[in-house]
PDB file of C-alpha atoms in Angstrom:
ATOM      1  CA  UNK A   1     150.632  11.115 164.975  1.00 85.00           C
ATOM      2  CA  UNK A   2     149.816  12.216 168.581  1.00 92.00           C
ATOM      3  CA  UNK A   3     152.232  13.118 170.490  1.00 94.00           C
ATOM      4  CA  UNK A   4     152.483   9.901 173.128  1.00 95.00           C
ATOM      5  CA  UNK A   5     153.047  11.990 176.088  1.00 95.00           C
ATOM      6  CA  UNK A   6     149.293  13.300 175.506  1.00 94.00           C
ATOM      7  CA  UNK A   7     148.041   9.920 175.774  1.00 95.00           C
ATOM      8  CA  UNK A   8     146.658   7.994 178.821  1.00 95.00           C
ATOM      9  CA  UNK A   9     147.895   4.686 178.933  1.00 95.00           C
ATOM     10  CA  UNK A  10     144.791   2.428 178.058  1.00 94.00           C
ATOM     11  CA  UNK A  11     145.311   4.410 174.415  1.00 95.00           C
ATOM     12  CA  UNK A  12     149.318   3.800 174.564  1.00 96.00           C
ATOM     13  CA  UNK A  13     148.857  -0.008 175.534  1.00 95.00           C
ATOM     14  CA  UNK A  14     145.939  -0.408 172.610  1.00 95.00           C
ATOM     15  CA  UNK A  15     148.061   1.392 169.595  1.00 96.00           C
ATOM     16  CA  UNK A  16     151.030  -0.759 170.419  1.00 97.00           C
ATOM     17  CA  UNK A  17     148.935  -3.760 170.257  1.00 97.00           C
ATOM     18  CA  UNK A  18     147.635  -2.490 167.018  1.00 97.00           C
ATOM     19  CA  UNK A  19     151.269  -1.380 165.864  1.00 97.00           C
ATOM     20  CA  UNK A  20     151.970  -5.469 166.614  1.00 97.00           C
ATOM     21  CA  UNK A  21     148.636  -6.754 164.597  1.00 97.00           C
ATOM     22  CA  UNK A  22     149.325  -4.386 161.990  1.00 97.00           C
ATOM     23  CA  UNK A  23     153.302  -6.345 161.436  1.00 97.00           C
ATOM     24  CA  UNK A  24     150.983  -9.511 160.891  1.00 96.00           C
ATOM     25  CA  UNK A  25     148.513  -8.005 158.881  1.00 97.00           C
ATOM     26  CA  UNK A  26     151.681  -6.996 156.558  1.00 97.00           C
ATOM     27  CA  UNK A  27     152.948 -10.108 156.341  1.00 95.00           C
ATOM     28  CA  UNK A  28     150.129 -11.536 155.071  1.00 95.00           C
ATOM     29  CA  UNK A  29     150.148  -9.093 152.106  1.00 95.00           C
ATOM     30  CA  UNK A  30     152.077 -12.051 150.434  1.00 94.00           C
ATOM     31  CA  UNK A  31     150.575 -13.694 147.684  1.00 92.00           C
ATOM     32  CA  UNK A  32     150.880 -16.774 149.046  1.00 94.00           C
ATOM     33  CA  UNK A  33     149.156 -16.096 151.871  1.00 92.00           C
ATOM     34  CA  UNK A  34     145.509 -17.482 151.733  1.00 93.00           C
ATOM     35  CA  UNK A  35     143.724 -14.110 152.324  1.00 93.00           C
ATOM     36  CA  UNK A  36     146.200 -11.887 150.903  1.00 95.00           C
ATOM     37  CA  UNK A  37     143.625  -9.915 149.302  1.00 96.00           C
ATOM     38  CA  UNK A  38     141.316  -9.366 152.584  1.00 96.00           C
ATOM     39  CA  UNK A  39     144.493  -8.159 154.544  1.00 96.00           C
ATOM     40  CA  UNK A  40     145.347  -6.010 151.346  1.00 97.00           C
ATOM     41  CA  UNK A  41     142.115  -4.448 151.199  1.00 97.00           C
ATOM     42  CA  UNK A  42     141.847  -3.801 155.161  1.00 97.00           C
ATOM     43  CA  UNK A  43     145.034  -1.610 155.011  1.00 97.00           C
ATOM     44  CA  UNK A  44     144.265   0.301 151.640  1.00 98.00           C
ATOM     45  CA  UNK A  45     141.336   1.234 154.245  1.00 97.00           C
ATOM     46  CA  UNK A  46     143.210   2.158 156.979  1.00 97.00           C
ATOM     47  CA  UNK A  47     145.683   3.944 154.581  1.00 97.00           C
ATOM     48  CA  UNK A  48     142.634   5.852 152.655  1.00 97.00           C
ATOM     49  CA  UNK A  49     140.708   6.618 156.420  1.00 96.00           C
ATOM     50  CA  UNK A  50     144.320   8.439 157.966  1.00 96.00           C
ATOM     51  CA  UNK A  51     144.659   5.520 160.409  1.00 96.00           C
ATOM     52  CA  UNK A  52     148.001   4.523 159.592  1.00 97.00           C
ATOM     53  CA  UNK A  53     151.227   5.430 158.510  1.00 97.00           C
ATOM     54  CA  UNK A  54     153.733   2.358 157.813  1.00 96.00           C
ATOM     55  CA  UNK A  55     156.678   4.577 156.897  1.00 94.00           C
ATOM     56  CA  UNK A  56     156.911   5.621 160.681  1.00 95.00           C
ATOM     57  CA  UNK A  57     155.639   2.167 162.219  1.00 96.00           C
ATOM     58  CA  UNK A  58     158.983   0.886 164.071  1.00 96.00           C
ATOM     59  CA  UNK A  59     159.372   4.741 164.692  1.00 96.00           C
ATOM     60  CA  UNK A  60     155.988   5.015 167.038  1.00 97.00           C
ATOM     61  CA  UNK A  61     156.224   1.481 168.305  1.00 97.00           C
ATOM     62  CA  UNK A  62     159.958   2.497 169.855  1.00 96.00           C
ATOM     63  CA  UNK A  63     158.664   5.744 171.110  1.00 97.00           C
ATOM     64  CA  UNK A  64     155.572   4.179 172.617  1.00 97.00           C
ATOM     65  CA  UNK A  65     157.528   1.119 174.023  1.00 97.00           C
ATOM     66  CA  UNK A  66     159.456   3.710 176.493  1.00 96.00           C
ATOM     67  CA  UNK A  67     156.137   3.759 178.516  1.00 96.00           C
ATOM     68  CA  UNK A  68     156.607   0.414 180.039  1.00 95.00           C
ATOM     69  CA  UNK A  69     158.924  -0.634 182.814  1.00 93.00           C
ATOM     70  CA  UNK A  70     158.751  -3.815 180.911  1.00 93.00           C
ATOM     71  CA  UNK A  71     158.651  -3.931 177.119  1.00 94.00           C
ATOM     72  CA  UNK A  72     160.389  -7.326 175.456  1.00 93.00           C
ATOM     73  CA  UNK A  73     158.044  -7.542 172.499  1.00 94.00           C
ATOM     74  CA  UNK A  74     160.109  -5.401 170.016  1.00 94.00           C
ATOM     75  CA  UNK A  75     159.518  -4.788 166.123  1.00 95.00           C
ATOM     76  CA  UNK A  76     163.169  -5.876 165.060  1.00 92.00           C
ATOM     77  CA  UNK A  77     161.951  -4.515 161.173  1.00 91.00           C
ATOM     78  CA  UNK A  78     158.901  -4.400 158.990  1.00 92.00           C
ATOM     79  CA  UNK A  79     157.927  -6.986 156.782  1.00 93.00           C
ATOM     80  CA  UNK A  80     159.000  -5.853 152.646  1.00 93.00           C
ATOM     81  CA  UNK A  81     155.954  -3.748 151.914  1.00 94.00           C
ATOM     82  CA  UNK A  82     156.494  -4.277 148.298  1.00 93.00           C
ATOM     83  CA  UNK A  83     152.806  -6.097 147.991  1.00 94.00           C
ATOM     84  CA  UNK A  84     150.974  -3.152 149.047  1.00 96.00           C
ATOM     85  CA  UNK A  85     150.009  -0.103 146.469  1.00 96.00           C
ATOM     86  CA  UNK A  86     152.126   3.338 146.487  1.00 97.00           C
ATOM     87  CA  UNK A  87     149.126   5.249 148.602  1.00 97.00           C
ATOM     88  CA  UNK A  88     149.068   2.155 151.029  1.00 97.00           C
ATOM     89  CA  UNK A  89     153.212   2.710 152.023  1.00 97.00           C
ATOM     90  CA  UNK A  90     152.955   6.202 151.797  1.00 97.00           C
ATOM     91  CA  UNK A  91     150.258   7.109 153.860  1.00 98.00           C
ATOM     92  CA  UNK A  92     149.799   9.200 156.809  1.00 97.00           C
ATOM     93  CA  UNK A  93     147.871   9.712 160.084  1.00 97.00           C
ATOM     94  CA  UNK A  94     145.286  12.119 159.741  1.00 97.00           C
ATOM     95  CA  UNK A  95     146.393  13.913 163.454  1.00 95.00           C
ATOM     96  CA  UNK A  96     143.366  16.092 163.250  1.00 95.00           C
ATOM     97  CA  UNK A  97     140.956  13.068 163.411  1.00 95.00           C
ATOM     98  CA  UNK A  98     143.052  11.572 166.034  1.00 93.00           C
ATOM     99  CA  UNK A  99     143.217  13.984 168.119  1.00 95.00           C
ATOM    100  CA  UNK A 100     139.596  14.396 167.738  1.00 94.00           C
ATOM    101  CA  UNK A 101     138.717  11.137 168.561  1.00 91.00           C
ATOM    102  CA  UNK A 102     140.548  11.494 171.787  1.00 91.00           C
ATOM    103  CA  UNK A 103     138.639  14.110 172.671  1.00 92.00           C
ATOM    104  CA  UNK A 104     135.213  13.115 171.897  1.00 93.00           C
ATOM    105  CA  UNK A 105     135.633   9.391 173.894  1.00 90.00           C
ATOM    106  CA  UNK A 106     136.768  10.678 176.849  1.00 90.00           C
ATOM    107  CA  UNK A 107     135.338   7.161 178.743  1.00 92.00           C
ATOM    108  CA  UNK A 108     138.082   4.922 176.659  1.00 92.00           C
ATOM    109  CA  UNK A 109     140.281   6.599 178.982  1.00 92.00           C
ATOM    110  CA  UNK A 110     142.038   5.530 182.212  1.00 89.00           C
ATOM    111  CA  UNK A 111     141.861   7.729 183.881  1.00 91.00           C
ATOM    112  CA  UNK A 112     138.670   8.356 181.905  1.00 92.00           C
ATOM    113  CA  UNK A 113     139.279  11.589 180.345  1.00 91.00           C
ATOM    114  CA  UNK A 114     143.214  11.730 180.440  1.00 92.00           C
ATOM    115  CA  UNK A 115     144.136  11.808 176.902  1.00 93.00           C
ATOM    116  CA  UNK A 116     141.081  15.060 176.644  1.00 92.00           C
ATOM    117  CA  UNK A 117     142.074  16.514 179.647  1.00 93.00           C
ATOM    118  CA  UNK A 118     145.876  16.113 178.709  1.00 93.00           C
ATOM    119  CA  UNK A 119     145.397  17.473 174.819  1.00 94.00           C
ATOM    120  CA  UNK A 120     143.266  20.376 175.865  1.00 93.00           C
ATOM    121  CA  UNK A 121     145.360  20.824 179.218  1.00 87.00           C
TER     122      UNK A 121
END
């Protein structure tokens, strides 16, 4: 994962919403969730593309939650990930592409360009 003090804080405030829809999307790994096998599939996507890493989930969403003045949406614990395959729990962010990407969209920024301008300093 990228380091969060490289990050400008549009990208901060959009992973931690993601590290939030991502909890949900667990959850409704359950069987008996209607849908269980659509939210199944997205993350065995996610997993396979290097966009997520659920082993350190709670981990980034503290770290990025010291950003705000104001944080009172905390992850308390993950949902059992027992429902997802072995490559699903253990996968990890492909930094490389990350970092890339934060490079080559330097207009998702705000300030456009920070999270370029801080990575390449």
């Amino acid at each position: 994962m990228i380091d969060s003090e490289l990050m400008c804080m549009q990208h901060i405030l959009g992973e931690h919403r993601e590290l939030h829809a991502l909890v949900g999307t667990i959850k409704r790994t359950r069987p008996e969730y209607e849908g269980s096998i659509r939210h199944k599939n997205n993350l065995i996507g996610l997993a396979r593309d290097g966009f997520i890493e659920l082993k350190s989930l709670k981990k980034r969403h503290d770290e990025l939650a010291k950003h705000f003045e104001n944080h009172n949406s905390p992850i308390k614990e993950l949902p059992p990930l027992k429902y997802l395959p072995k490559k699903v729990r253990e996968a990890r962010v492909d930094r490389e592409k990350a970092v890339k990407d934060l490079i080559d969209r330097p207009k998702s920024c705000r300030p456009e360009g920070g999270c370029r301008d801080k990575i390449l300093g």
